[in-house]
């Protein structure tokens, strides 16, 4: 599995007569992209907007976020199972546009009750809230959708996902004959047997419509922990359709733990592979959680792994899953480090973790998700009219939990928000 | 040696010491009442050195450990009055090291000085001193060793923090600024991403090198269960739920999560809960099954059957509800205590508590 990833940086974007990439400026033809999306009759309309870093814009109702990538050479395609057959990916040559995010926004009329409601996610492109989202420094192509009549929630959700993938692919394909700024090679060859063998356990929740993760095109609610090659993540084999406390597809594509393990591979560690497990509330019983935790640890043990990073995805349940996985690993003599957010309440005085095991002695914090952030009024809002749950005007001043800001507390460790002890 | 007197333009500090450090005597003088001396006393000289050109210790208030702990209000009042009379800019207590009664007095006084006089107050003690548990959230405590040592280092730290507080500067995280954690965790941005920090931590752990976790594990209280019921067939059983099942329309406007309140509803005339009469407002589970039949979360139907067949004595005519999703531990305790109080006032002997 050898993958060449070629990077084409974009620093700005503008509407133009022709869709093309000129140096680091992305020119977009609105009509063309609209037609591309609207070829799907499950959609009534799509609104395309650009939100650039520093602009006085607030994007709300953010669903998934993608990074434009396409496969230039080799088998399969990026987002296998969606943009093409479920061919094994992670090989050949893939092009990516760096600095651009394709941002889905939509409201769902029948928003489900309780758990299956989508959560509000916001990106402020400037002001004090910008810092909290990694997407505030990206050029965001914001897609706002409306469903056609009598389209089910599942179909609408699927149509949104496909639309964003089509747009992402189209943009990535603009780089076909261009020279990349950078080429990275991802290959786990020539393992040095003297180096410690490291693995990565990556949770992906899959609990139903609006809260699904997809692996090669299929939702994975009953996933028994499984082994994948990190390159499969880089090529979009794992796609997020989860709009709660979750990692968007953009994060799966750019997983930083994978990057770090690759960086250290051959020099300080032997990066062996990635285990996917379920997260969030997918496993709803002690029995299921315990079964999957031990199973994941066992897979690493079969691979002779000595150290593992454990990421999370989801709410409180995911902390429980992660702790049980930690315990199972440590009992197999696999040392673990956990990446976890905290639930310390608004004042940061409440217990940060709802469940612990004594073996979890190495935890990295991604911040207290319940700290309140005051966001100022903005000139322009994209994505909707009312903030969900709080039911307030998104254009005005609002106070939101940290976890309302897109990827602020990213559970796969891609961001640098952290809680400190005072 | 004659003291020069209080110099203008210098920060004035008052220092609190116990009988031992104050030079009155050892354990036999633990009952010493409050005594005030001009200028620094004993270790107070080291404090004054730490203040250097910036300030001076204008007075030292001394009190016996037992006298303070046995007359907390009286002693505090007296000491507050004395401190106030000097109109100082800063107040220092101790450090108390491992001495428990002294640590408690230091913490208590620092808190009182801050609250009543608005003067920045800092103390120091060993992290296991009982004064820490009681006062670390109320006042800044510099960590010291258990035994008396390194006075200079301790006072330097105490002075540095006191001056920062006086200047209105926000203190950084506890480990960086050198004070004992006050039980608050606040967000800010690290230089490195969590992924990078995780790998660095894992490498250290695997290599047997030292590392520090970023989230120390909280210690959960262990709660002893009540004694089992001796006679179920005569017992009144109540239903309590954190599953957010409420009468349709949520009349009490209970929160969907992060709750601070609970509600109590009558079920005397009901043999079960239905999708017409009740609904789930809980934001943490797929409520579709519960909305079709809320008995799935609050099993009134089964309890009525047990009542009819005399397996239990009686179903309590009210049930209690809150939503547990994301609810803070502290608030959960408060809600639990509130419901428990209400149950105790009634004739309930046992509770079926359902959570989701």
XYZ file of C-alpha atoms in Angstrom:
778
model
C 0.000 0.000 0.000
C 1.896 2.999 -1.259
C 0.087 6.285 -1.640
C 1.395 9.505 -3.116
C -0.526 12.499 -1.857
C -0.026 15.657 -3.876
C -1.025 18.944 -2.293
C -2.271 22.018 -4.126
C -2.706 24.940 -1.716
C -5.522 27.429 -2.141
C -5.453 30.774 -0.378
C -8.503 32.452 -1.853
C -11.568 31.784 -3.931
C -13.876 33.904 -6.035
C -16.863 33.572 -8.308
C -15.824 33.639 -11.955
C -16.857 32.793 -15.474
C -14.895 29.554 -15.451
C -14.204 26.990 -12.730
C -10.433 26.642 -12.559
C -7.492 26.761 -10.226
C -5.155 29.605 -11.016
C -2.058 29.432 -8.839
C -3.571 29.502 -5.354
C -6.851 31.121 -6.309
C -9.853 28.946 -6.897
C -12.212 30.393 -9.494
C -15.713 29.043 -9.291
C -18.529 29.197 -11.785
C -21.689 29.289 -9.730
C -23.997 28.015 -12.463
C -21.838 25.018 -13.223
C -21.526 23.922 -9.611
C -25.220 24.487 -8.974
C -26.106 22.325 -11.980
C -23.705 19.648 -10.784
C -25.477 19.496 -7.424
C -29.006 19.847 -8.772
C -28.687 16.836 -11.065
C -29.950 15.002 -7.964
C -33.743 15.364 -7.901
C -33.890 14.691 -4.192
C -32.889 18.332 -3.765
C -35.141 21.310 -4.337
C -32.342 23.861 -4.327
C -28.792 24.572 -3.263
C -27.261 27.873 -2.254
C -23.529 28.333 -2.801
C -21.562 30.895 -0.802
C -17.962 31.613 -0.042
C -16.784 32.430 3.453
C -13.177 33.573 3.596
C -10.915 33.900 6.630
C -11.362 37.262 8.311
C -14.789 37.939 6.875
C -17.550 38.984 9.214
C -19.539 35.800 8.586
C -21.052 33.164 10.823
C -21.837 29.771 9.338
C -24.441 27.768 11.238
C -26.128 24.374 10.864
C -22.810 22.915 9.729
C -23.176 19.212 8.957
C -20.204 17.388 7.423
C -17.132 19.125 6.037
C -15.022 17.702 3.195
C -11.664 18.493 1.684
C -11.442 18.232 -2.108
C -9.516 15.118 -3.085
C -9.571 12.822 -6.082
C -7.594 9.849 -7.260
C -5.310 10.780 -10.128
C -3.756 7.370 -10.594
C -4.389 3.912 -9.269
C -7.304 1.793 -8.288
C -10.528 3.060 -6.862
C -11.574 6.614 -6.142
C -11.692 8.964 -3.201
C -14.888 8.305 -1.185
C -15.136 4.705 -2.433
C -18.603 3.308 -2.104
C -20.054 6.743 -2.860
C -18.230 8.200 -5.845
C -17.501 4.782 -7.262
C -17.441 1.088 -6.357
C -16.114 0.013 -2.936
C -12.652 -0.734 -4.317
C -9.893 -0.883 -1.720
C -8.103 2.460 -1.733
C -4.946 3.908 -0.228
C -2.669 3.269 -3.200
C -1.569 5.107 -6.311
C -1.739 8.870 -6.443
C -4.277 11.209 -4.883
C -4.535 14.941 -5.356
C -5.815 17.226 -2.639
C -6.614 20.901 -2.419
C -5.317 22.291 0.820
C -6.877 25.309 2.494
C -10.364 24.749 1.120
C -13.282 23.171 2.907
C -16.594 22.137 1.378
C -19.099 22.846 4.135
C -22.566 21.278 4.127
C -25.338 23.181 5.881
C -29.010 22.283 6.080
C -32.011 22.123 8.336
C -33.995 18.945 8.721
C -37.750 19.457 9.008
C -38.374 16.279 10.946
C -35.286 16.600 13.060
C -35.784 13.472 15.024
C -36.117 13.494 18.760
C -33.559 13.212 21.442
C -30.356 11.589 20.350
C -30.987 11.701 16.636
C -31.381 15.469 16.506
C -28.462 17.066 14.733
C -26.373 19.302 16.989
C -25.724 22.916 16.188
C -22.284 23.566 14.766
C -20.971 27.030 14.062
C -17.960 28.500 12.304
C -17.155 32.172 12.900
C -14.806 33.448 10.218
C -13.577 36.338 12.345
C -13.795 37.681 15.858
C -13.177 35.885 19.159
C -15.028 32.743 18.063
C -12.888 32.173 14.976
C -9.989 30.809 16.937
C -12.122 27.959 18.233
C -12.689 26.367 14.848
C -9.909 25.107 12.580
C -12.204 25.960 9.673
C -12.027 29.695 10.280
C -8.645 29.722 8.572
C -9.881 27.860 5.526
C -11.596 29.122 2.424
C -15.050 27.684 2.964
C -17.354 26.846 0.096
C -20.662 26.712 1.914
C -23.473 24.638 0.461
C -26.959 25.337 1.816
C -29.560 22.750 0.848
C -33.341 22.478 0.570
C -34.989 19.069 0.108
C -37.390 18.246 -2.689
C -40.958 17.497 -1.573
C -41.719 14.141 -0.033
C -38.065 13.150 0.242
C -37.348 11.114 3.368
C -34.831 12.217 5.952
C -32.463 9.405 4.927
C -32.659 10.287 1.249
C -32.181 13.986 1.912
C -29.152 13.268 4.071
C -27.729 10.977 1.381
C -28.332 13.612 -1.293
C -26.494 16.255 0.724
C -23.549 13.951 1.193
C -23.349 13.038 -2.456
C -23.659 16.672 -3.530
C -20.745 17.718 -1.345
C -18.674 14.806 -2.633
C -19.448 15.686 -6.242
C -18.405 19.295 -5.670
C -15.265 18.234 -3.790
C -14.272 15.840 -6.545
C -14.943 18.376 -9.277
C -12.728 20.935 -7.537
C -9.975 18.437 -6.854
C -9.988 17.401 -10.509
C -8.998 20.955 -11.449
C -5.493 20.010 -10.306
C -5.184 17.184 -12.814
C -2.397 18.672 -14.929
C -0.963 21.099 -12.422
C 2.279 20.863 -10.462
C 1.795 20.218 -6.768
C 3.384 22.373 -4.081
C 4.224 19.235 -2.147
C 4.188 15.461 -2.472
C 3.995 13.174 0.534
C 4.537 9.437 0.332
C 2.563 7.228 2.675
C 3.965 3.750 2.905
C 4.543 1.458 5.870
C 7.409 -0.468 4.367
C 10.623 -1.780 5.889
C 9.634 -1.968 9.501
C 12.578 -1.663 11.863
C 12.029 -4.543 14.250
C 13.860 -2.844 17.078
C 11.348 -0.024 17.255
C 8.227 -0.247 19.422
C 5.125 -1.225 17.492
C 2.396 1.411 17.717
C -1.239 1.323 16.725
C -4.181 3.685 16.669
C -7.685 2.863 17.809
C -10.151 5.155 16.149
C -13.753 5.278 17.297
C -16.488 5.973 14.788
C -20.033 6.224 16.028
C -22.898 4.982 13.900
C -26.260 5.277 15.555
C -28.764 5.980 12.820
C -29.702 8.592 10.268
C -27.914 11.907 10.851
C -25.517 10.053 13.171
C -23.827 7.539 10.917
C -20.291 6.783 9.917
C -19.744 5.077 6.567
C -16.982 2.650 5.663
C -16.695 2.040 1.931
C -20.188 3.388 1.426
C -22.059 1.506 4.138
C -23.119 2.658 7.578
C -21.389 0.662 10.312
C -23.681 0.327 13.319
C -22.745 -3.289 13.994
C -19.055 -2.920 13.339
C -16.983 -5.468 15.185
C -13.580 -3.824 15.630
C -11.639 -4.122 12.438
C -8.234 -3.389 10.998
C -7.618 -0.846 8.255
C -4.553 0.668 6.669
C -4.093 4.376 7.497
C -3.986 5.189 3.776
C -7.597 4.156 3.497
C -8.476 7.094 5.752
C -6.456 9.445 3.547
C -8.446 8.298 0.524
C -11.824 8.799 2.184
C -12.847 5.203 2.853
C -14.281 6.489 6.140
C -16.955 9.157 5.730
C -18.878 10.986 8.411
C -22.637 11.405 8.286
C -22.815 12.274 11.928
C -23.872 15.718 13.067
C -23.388 15.472 16.796
C -20.210 15.348 18.804
C -18.139 13.850 16.052
C -15.222 14.086 13.678
C -16.173 15.372 10.215
C -14.853 13.667 7.072
C -12.312 16.478 6.766
C -10.741 15.234 9.986
C -10.755 11.592 8.843
C -8.952 12.664 5.638
C -6.431 14.717 7.585
C -6.156 12.564 10.697
C -3.283 13.979 12.687
C -2.589 10.909 14.779
C -2.054 9.076 11.495
C 0.231 11.886 10.317
C 2.241 11.828 13.513
C 2.575 8.055 13.460
C 3.778 8.243 9.866
C 6.234 10.971 10.822
C 7.641 8.790 13.598
C 7.515 5.574 11.586
C 10.874 4.010 10.934
C 12.606 6.476 13.227
C 11.021 6.076 16.616
C 8.114 3.722 16.144
C 6.771 1.018 13.928
C 3.327 2.196 12.830
C 1.407 -1.002 12.454
C -2.133 0.007 11.590
C -5.456 1.452 12.586
C -8.301 -0.292 14.373
C -11.794 1.047 13.823
C -14.285 0.546 16.602
C -17.722 1.926 17.290
C -18.165 4.949 19.486
C -20.807 7.308 20.721
C -23.848 5.437 21.855
C -23.625 2.732 19.244
C -22.897 0.145 21.872
C -25.640 0.591 24.344
C -24.941 -2.070 26.886
C -22.188 -3.083 29.251
C -22.074 -6.362 27.384
C -21.564 -4.790 23.954
C -19.052 -2.235 25.214
C -17.025 -4.851 27.026
C -17.113 -7.212 24.065
C -15.908 -4.590 21.596
C -13.288 -3.127 23.906
C -11.627 -6.471 24.425
C -11.943 -7.314 20.765
C -10.165 -4.117 19.716
C -7.379 -4.701 22.218
C -7.019 -8.285 21.066
C -6.544 -7.210 17.450
C -3.676 -4.980 18.531
C -2.248 -7.814 20.577
C -2.345 -10.123 17.571
C -0.335 -7.435 15.771
C 2.146 -7.419 18.645
C 1.500 -3.758 19.342
C 3.173 -2.211 22.364
C 1.662 1.255 22.368
C -1.658 2.644 21.162
C -3.303 6.025 20.856
C -7.023 5.949 21.559
C -9.265 8.574 19.938
C -12.931 9.133 20.686
C -16.066 9.956 18.825
C -19.294 10.851 20.486
C -20.776 11.898 23.782
C -20.364 10.433 27.215
C -20.751 6.911 25.888
C -17.589 7.320 23.865
C -15.633 8.150 27.007
C -16.867 4.894 28.530
C -15.916 2.934 25.418
C -12.513 4.560 25.348
C -11.857 3.791 29.008
C -12.846 0.151 28.558
C -10.617 -0.114 25.494
C -7.798 1.437 27.525
C -8.277 -1.106 30.286
C -8.418 -4.018 27.875
C -5.260 -2.861 26.120
C -3.318 -2.291 29.328
C -4.322 -5.752 30.541
C -2.837 -7.079 27.315
C 0.338 -5.165 28.147
C -0.306 -2.545 25.495
C 0.445 0.951 26.805
C -2.164 3.523 25.908
C -2.621 7.263 25.636
C -6.141 8.667 25.399
C -7.374 11.780 23.616
C -10.451 13.087 25.366
C -12.528 16.178 25.862
C -13.821 17.147 29.307
C -17.265 17.762 30.705
C -16.438 20.178 33.468
C -19.615 22.248 33.326
C -19.850 25.920 32.513
C -17.533 26.927 35.345
C -15.068 24.126 34.797
C -15.594 22.906 38.346
C -17.479 19.707 37.668
C -15.939 16.269 37.283
C -14.175 16.288 33.886
C -14.691 12.609 33.048
C -17.889 10.711 33.638
C -16.232 7.329 33.763
C -12.671 6.248 34.415
C -10.543 3.159 34.806
C -7.402 3.221 36.956
C -5.278 2.283 33.934
C -6.051 5.595 32.209
C -2.999 7.412 33.498
C -2.055 9.130 30.237
C -4.760 11.372 28.883
C -4.446 14.346 26.560
C -7.174 16.973 26.906
C -9.028 18.581 24.024
C -10.776 21.061 26.275
C -13.885 21.419 28.391
C -16.727 21.123 25.916
C -19.104 22.916 28.251
C -17.196 26.146 28.713
C -19.298 29.009 27.397
C -17.984 31.201 24.648
C -19.426 34.609 23.950
C -19.792 35.304 20.273
C -20.379 38.847 19.052
C -22.955 39.958 16.536
C -22.010 39.437 12.889
C -22.834 41.081 9.597
C -23.807 37.957 7.744
C -25.039 34.462 8.545
C -24.942 31.458 6.237
C -26.813 28.221 6.810
C -29.989 29.165 8.645
C -32.165 31.538 10.666
C -32.213 30.233 14.234
C -29.589 28.546 16.339
C -30.848 25.034 17.223
C -31.676 24.258 20.847
C -31.054 27.789 22.049
C -33.505 29.091 19.438
C -31.856 32.518 19.147
C -30.997 34.817 16.282
C -27.623 33.718 14.909
C -26.770 37.214 13.698
C -26.752 38.696 17.167
C -24.558 38.175 20.185
C -24.859 34.612 21.441
C -23.367 32.513 24.186
C -22.644 28.960 23.140
C -20.966 25.884 24.571
C -17.471 25.302 23.221
C -18.696 22.129 21.514
C -21.078 24.149 19.344
C -18.103 25.527 17.475
C -17.135 23.166 14.681
C -14.274 20.855 15.640
C -13.143 22.960 18.589
C -12.813 19.931 20.850
C -11.916 17.540 18.053
C -11.737 14.085 19.540
C -9.191 12.775 17.051
C -6.721 15.367 18.319
C -6.429 17.576 15.260
C -6.874 20.772 17.200
C -5.089 22.405 20.112
C -7.809 23.507 22.529
C -7.089 22.166 25.953
C -8.285 22.535 29.532
C -5.790 23.518 32.183
C -6.000 23.161 35.914
C -6.444 26.422 37.806
C 16.662 47.617 67.203
C 14.293 50.494 66.710
C 12.053 50.164 63.735
C 12.116 52.952 61.203
C 8.378 53.055 60.915
C 6.087 52.567 57.986
C 7.609 54.004 54.852
C 5.464 55.785 52.350
C 5.160 54.367 48.822
C 5.932 50.896 49.997
C 3.398 48.117 49.832
C 2.148 47.342 53.322
C 1.748 43.714 54.286
C 0.324 42.136 57.412
C 1.526 38.671 58.299
C -0.282 35.987 60.304
C 1.674 33.409 62.301
C 0.754 30.766 64.875
C 2.173 30.690 68.365
C 5.224 28.675 67.379
C 6.394 30.747 64.430
C 5.313 33.868 66.251
C 7.821 33.101 69.009
C 5.289 32.654 71.841
C 6.171 29.059 72.458
C 5.421 25.531 71.361
C 2.379 23.285 71.803
C 1.989 24.512 75.372
C 1.082 27.953 73.999
C -1.445 26.679 71.437
C -4.147 28.370 73.444
C -2.541 31.805 73.073
C -5.012 34.535 72.300
C -4.464 37.039 69.526
C -1.354 39.176 69.887
C -0.194 41.843 67.475
C 3.386 42.993 67.048
C 4.789 45.813 64.967
C 6.884 44.820 61.962
C 7.941 41.300 61.002
C 8.445 38.480 63.488
C 10.560 35.359 63.006
C 9.981 34.033 59.485
C 8.343 37.368 58.722
C 11.833 38.724 58.166
C 12.242 36.317 55.282
C 8.884 37.501 53.969
C 10.035 41.084 54.184
C 13.214 40.185 52.274
C 11.052 38.668 49.593
C 9.122 41.915 49.373
C 12.518 43.651 48.960
C 12.229 47.281 47.921
C 8.596 46.974 47.053
C 7.082 46.500 50.436
C 7.356 45.894 54.121
C 5.666 43.857 56.806
C 4.018 46.493 58.943
C 2.526 44.146 61.514
C 2.417 40.512 62.547
C -0.714 38.970 64.027
C -0.089 35.892 66.135
C -2.609 33.409 67.476
C -2.437 29.959 69.050
C -3.560 26.994 66.912
C -6.053 25.763 69.484
C -7.360 29.184 70.346
C -8.144 29.822 66.692
C -9.726 26.460 65.942
C -11.845 26.527 69.084
C -12.965 30.137 68.646
C -13.043 30.491 64.895
C -15.578 33.285 64.605
C -14.304 35.307 67.514
C -10.654 34.977 66.546
C -11.371 35.752 62.900
C -13.373 38.845 63.810
C -10.618 40.108 66.036
C -7.916 39.436 63.483
C -9.923 41.038 60.680
C -10.357 44.166 62.796
C -6.636 44.274 63.559
C -5.635 43.719 59.939
C -8.072 46.366 58.827
C -6.592 48.930 61.185
C -3.305 48.795 59.311
C -5.014 49.255 55.936
C -2.508 46.951 54.313
C -2.204 46.202 50.624
C -1.485 42.536 51.115
C -2.084 39.796 53.674
C 0.102 36.741 54.138
C -0.505 33.739 56.381
C 1.978 31.027 57.300
C 3.284 29.087 55.464
C 1.832 26.307 57.576
C 3.739 23.386 56.014
C 2.199 20.167 57.353
C 0.653 21.630 60.485
C -3.094 20.976 60.168
C -4.625 23.373 62.679
C -2.310 26.113 61.493
C -3.155 25.408 57.843
C -6.856 25.621 58.568
C -6.371 28.929 60.362
C -4.289 30.326 57.507
C -6.829 29.317 54.897
C -9.744 30.587 56.882
C -8.118 33.947 57.515
C -7.045 34.432 53.913
C -10.562 33.789 52.760
C -11.985 36.196 55.340
C -9.484 38.952 54.544
C -10.323 38.712 50.855
C -14.050 38.584 51.384
C -14.403 41.172 54.149
C -11.568 43.557 53.377
C -11.003 42.992 49.662
C -7.277 42.624 50.248
C -5.303 40.028 48.233
C -4.328 37.215 50.587
C -1.921 34.333 49.999
C -0.815 31.433 52.164
C 1.299 28.325 51.762
C 1.105 24.763 53.039
C 1.762 21.122 52.251
C -0.668 19.711 49.695
C -2.048 17.202 52.197
C -2.698 19.801 54.869
C -6.422 19.728 55.724
C -6.458 23.450 55.053
C -6.076 22.659 51.348
C -9.297 20.696 50.961
C -11.197 23.346 52.843
C -9.751 26.506 51.364
C -7.924 25.865 48.084
C -10.875 27.060 46.044
C -11.266 30.195 48.145
C -7.706 31.402 48.315
C -4.330 30.986 46.647
C -2.171 28.435 48.438
C 1.469 27.961 47.485
C 2.618 24.326 47.823
C 5.362 23.732 50.367
C 7.071 20.696 51.822
C 5.665 18.965 54.851
C 8.476 19.984 57.163
C 9.687 23.514 57.772
C 12.261 24.327 55.102
C 12.913 26.566 52.127
C 11.181 29.534 53.689
C 12.825 31.838 51.188
C 11.506 29.920 48.193
C 8.021 29.737 49.674
C 7.856 33.433 50.473
C 9.233 34.383 47.055
C 6.393 32.410 45.487
C 3.780 33.843 47.857
C 4.934 37.405 47.217
C 5.056 36.960 43.443
C 1.493 35.676 43.344
C 0.199 38.292 45.769
C 1.681 41.100 43.681
C 0.172 39.641 40.536
C -3.257 39.479 42.135
C -2.869 43.007 43.435
C -1.991 44.217 39.930
C -5.202 42.647 38.666
C -3.331 40.217 36.457
C -5.009 36.890 35.758
C -3.113 33.920 37.096
C -2.142 31.164 34.690
C -2.672 27.438 35.276
C -1.761 26.166 38.753
C 1.255 24.098 37.727
C 2.716 26.965 35.724
C 2.187 29.678 38.328
C 3.048 27.585 41.345
C -0.116 27.397 43.420
C -2.271 24.466 44.482
C -5.132 23.667 42.060
C -8.349 25.410 42.964
C -10.605 22.893 41.307
C -11.286 24.889 38.158
C -10.359 23.787 34.675
C -10.329 26.408 31.942
C -9.773 26.197 28.204
C -6.995 27.808 26.284
C -4.842 26.872 23.322
C -1.737 24.731 23.507
C 1.149 25.203 21.088
C 0.813 21.646 19.888
C -2.191 19.692 18.754
C -3.647 16.970 20.941
C -2.446 14.345 18.440
C 1.160 15.513 18.717
C 0.951 15.647 22.503
C -0.616 12.193 22.604
C 2.199 10.620 20.636
C 4.845 12.372 22.717
C 3.129 11.129 25.881
C 2.818 7.599 24.523
C 6.470 7.470 23.537
C 7.464 8.531 27.043
C 5.126 5.989 28.591
C 6.360 3.116 26.451
C 9.973 4.050 27.128
C 9.387 4.213 30.870
C 10.121 7.931 30.940
C 8.184 10.369 33.061
C 5.085 12.034 31.685
C 2.181 13.946 33.129
C -1.418 13.242 32.295
C -3.436 16.291 31.303
C -6.624 15.033 32.951
C -5.997 13.582 36.404
C -8.580 10.931 37.182
C -11.348 12.154 39.445
C -12.049 10.094 42.524
C -15.679 9.038 42.624
C -17.507 8.728 45.912
C -18.437 5.236 46.921
C -22.055 5.167 48.116
C -23.190 2.370 50.407
C -26.549 0.923 49.424
C -29.441 0.998 51.898
C -30.458 -2.198 53.662
C -32.666 -4.531 51.596
C -36.416 -4.413 52.283
C -37.490 -7.070 54.715
C -41.042 -7.333 53.379
C -41.617 -6.348 49.780
C -45.307 -7.246 49.894
C -46.072 -4.434 52.294
C -43.690 -1.876 50.840
C -44.605 1.312 48.988
C -42.437 1.550 45.900
C -41.844 4.773 43.999
C -40.683 5.259 40.420
C -37.860 7.718 39.786
C -36.262 8.277 36.403
C -33.462 10.254 34.794
C -34.882 9.189 31.456
C -36.800 12.404 30.873
C -40.330 10.908 30.635
C -42.823 13.721 31.221
C -46.518 14.319 30.666
C -47.071 15.289 27.080
C -46.180 18.909 26.485
C -43.579 18.951 29.261
C -45.652 21.146 31.570
C -42.796 21.881 33.958
C -40.549 22.794 31.021
C -37.858 20.387 32.204
C -34.549 20.786 30.395
C -33.615 18.163 27.787
C -30.228 17.816 29.445
C -27.686 19.533 31.707
C -30.492 19.553 34.255
C -30.749 21.533 37.430
C -34.354 20.698 38.298
C -36.706 17.755 38.697
C -40.460 17.319 38.651
C -43.037 15.124 40.370
C -46.197 13.915 38.660
C -49.273 12.080 39.769
C -49.852 8.549 38.522
C -52.492 7.490 41.008
C -55.216 7.066 38.384
C -52.940 5.507 35.783
C -52.308 1.850 35.174
C -49.597 2.612 32.635
C -47.980 5.394 30.645
C -48.864 5.738 26.960
C -47.642 7.627 23.935
C -50.742 9.777 24.230
C -50.237 10.776 27.834
C -46.448 11.004 28.110
C -43.312 11.633 26.089
C -39.529 11.665 26.367
C -37.633 14.938 26.365
C -34.215 13.391 27.006
C -31.606 14.485 24.459
C -29.247 11.544 24.928
C -31.043 8.526 23.484
C -33.197 7.655 20.496
C -36.592 8.434 22.012
C -38.767 6.860 19.337
C -39.356 3.632 21.283
C -39.968 5.493 24.508
C -42.470 7.767 22.800
C -44.466 4.814 21.521
C -44.591 3.334 25.012
C -43.095 5.340 27.881
C -43.470 2.321 30.183
C -40.263 1.195 28.548
C -38.428 3.826 30.543
C -40.785 4.211 33.519
C -42.256 0.707 34.027
C -45.551 1.689 35.633
C -47.392 -1.119 33.831
C -45.258 -3.825 35.386
C -45.308 -2.210 38.793
C -49.125 -2.101 38.719
C -49.167 -5.817 37.951
C -46.884 -6.511 40.902
C -49.160 -4.343 43.045
C -52.258 -6.202 41.864
C -50.636 -9.539 42.640
C -49.492 -8.315 46.057
C -45.830 -8.819 45.244
C -45.354 -5.218 46.317
C -47.596 -3.383 48.738
C -48.382 -0.255 46.786
C -47.187 1.938 43.949
C -46.479 5.426 45.279
C -48.989 7.777 43.616
C -46.277 10.067 42.230
C -43.241 9.509 40.050
C -40.161 11.729 39.832
C -38.341 12.770 36.699
C -35.337 14.660 35.409
C -33.185 14.335 32.292
C -29.754 12.925 33.038
C -28.125 13.822 29.740
C -24.955 15.843 30.291
C -26.093 16.701 33.804
C -23.246 17.890 36.002
C -22.336 15.621 38.883
C -22.817 18.459 41.374
C -26.316 19.150 40.063
C -27.154 15.459 39.967
C -26.298 15.296 43.664
C -28.548 18.257 44.336
C -31.421 16.777 42.334
C -30.986 13.404 44.024
C -30.986 14.998 47.450
C -34.129 16.961 46.594
C -35.995 13.871 45.428
C -34.738 11.854 48.402
C -35.974 14.512 50.824
C -39.394 14.414 49.205
C -39.489 10.616 49.351
C -38.407 10.535 52.969
C -41.286 12.837 53.905
C -43.699 10.305 52.432
C -44.189 6.636 53.209
C -41.985 5.276 50.438
C -39.747 2.354 51.380
C -38.161 1.484 48.071
C -37.416 3.102 44.740
C -37.073 1.789 41.225
C -34.641 4.207 39.584
C -34.418 3.983 35.809
C -31.673 5.633 33.830
C -30.876 5.676 30.134
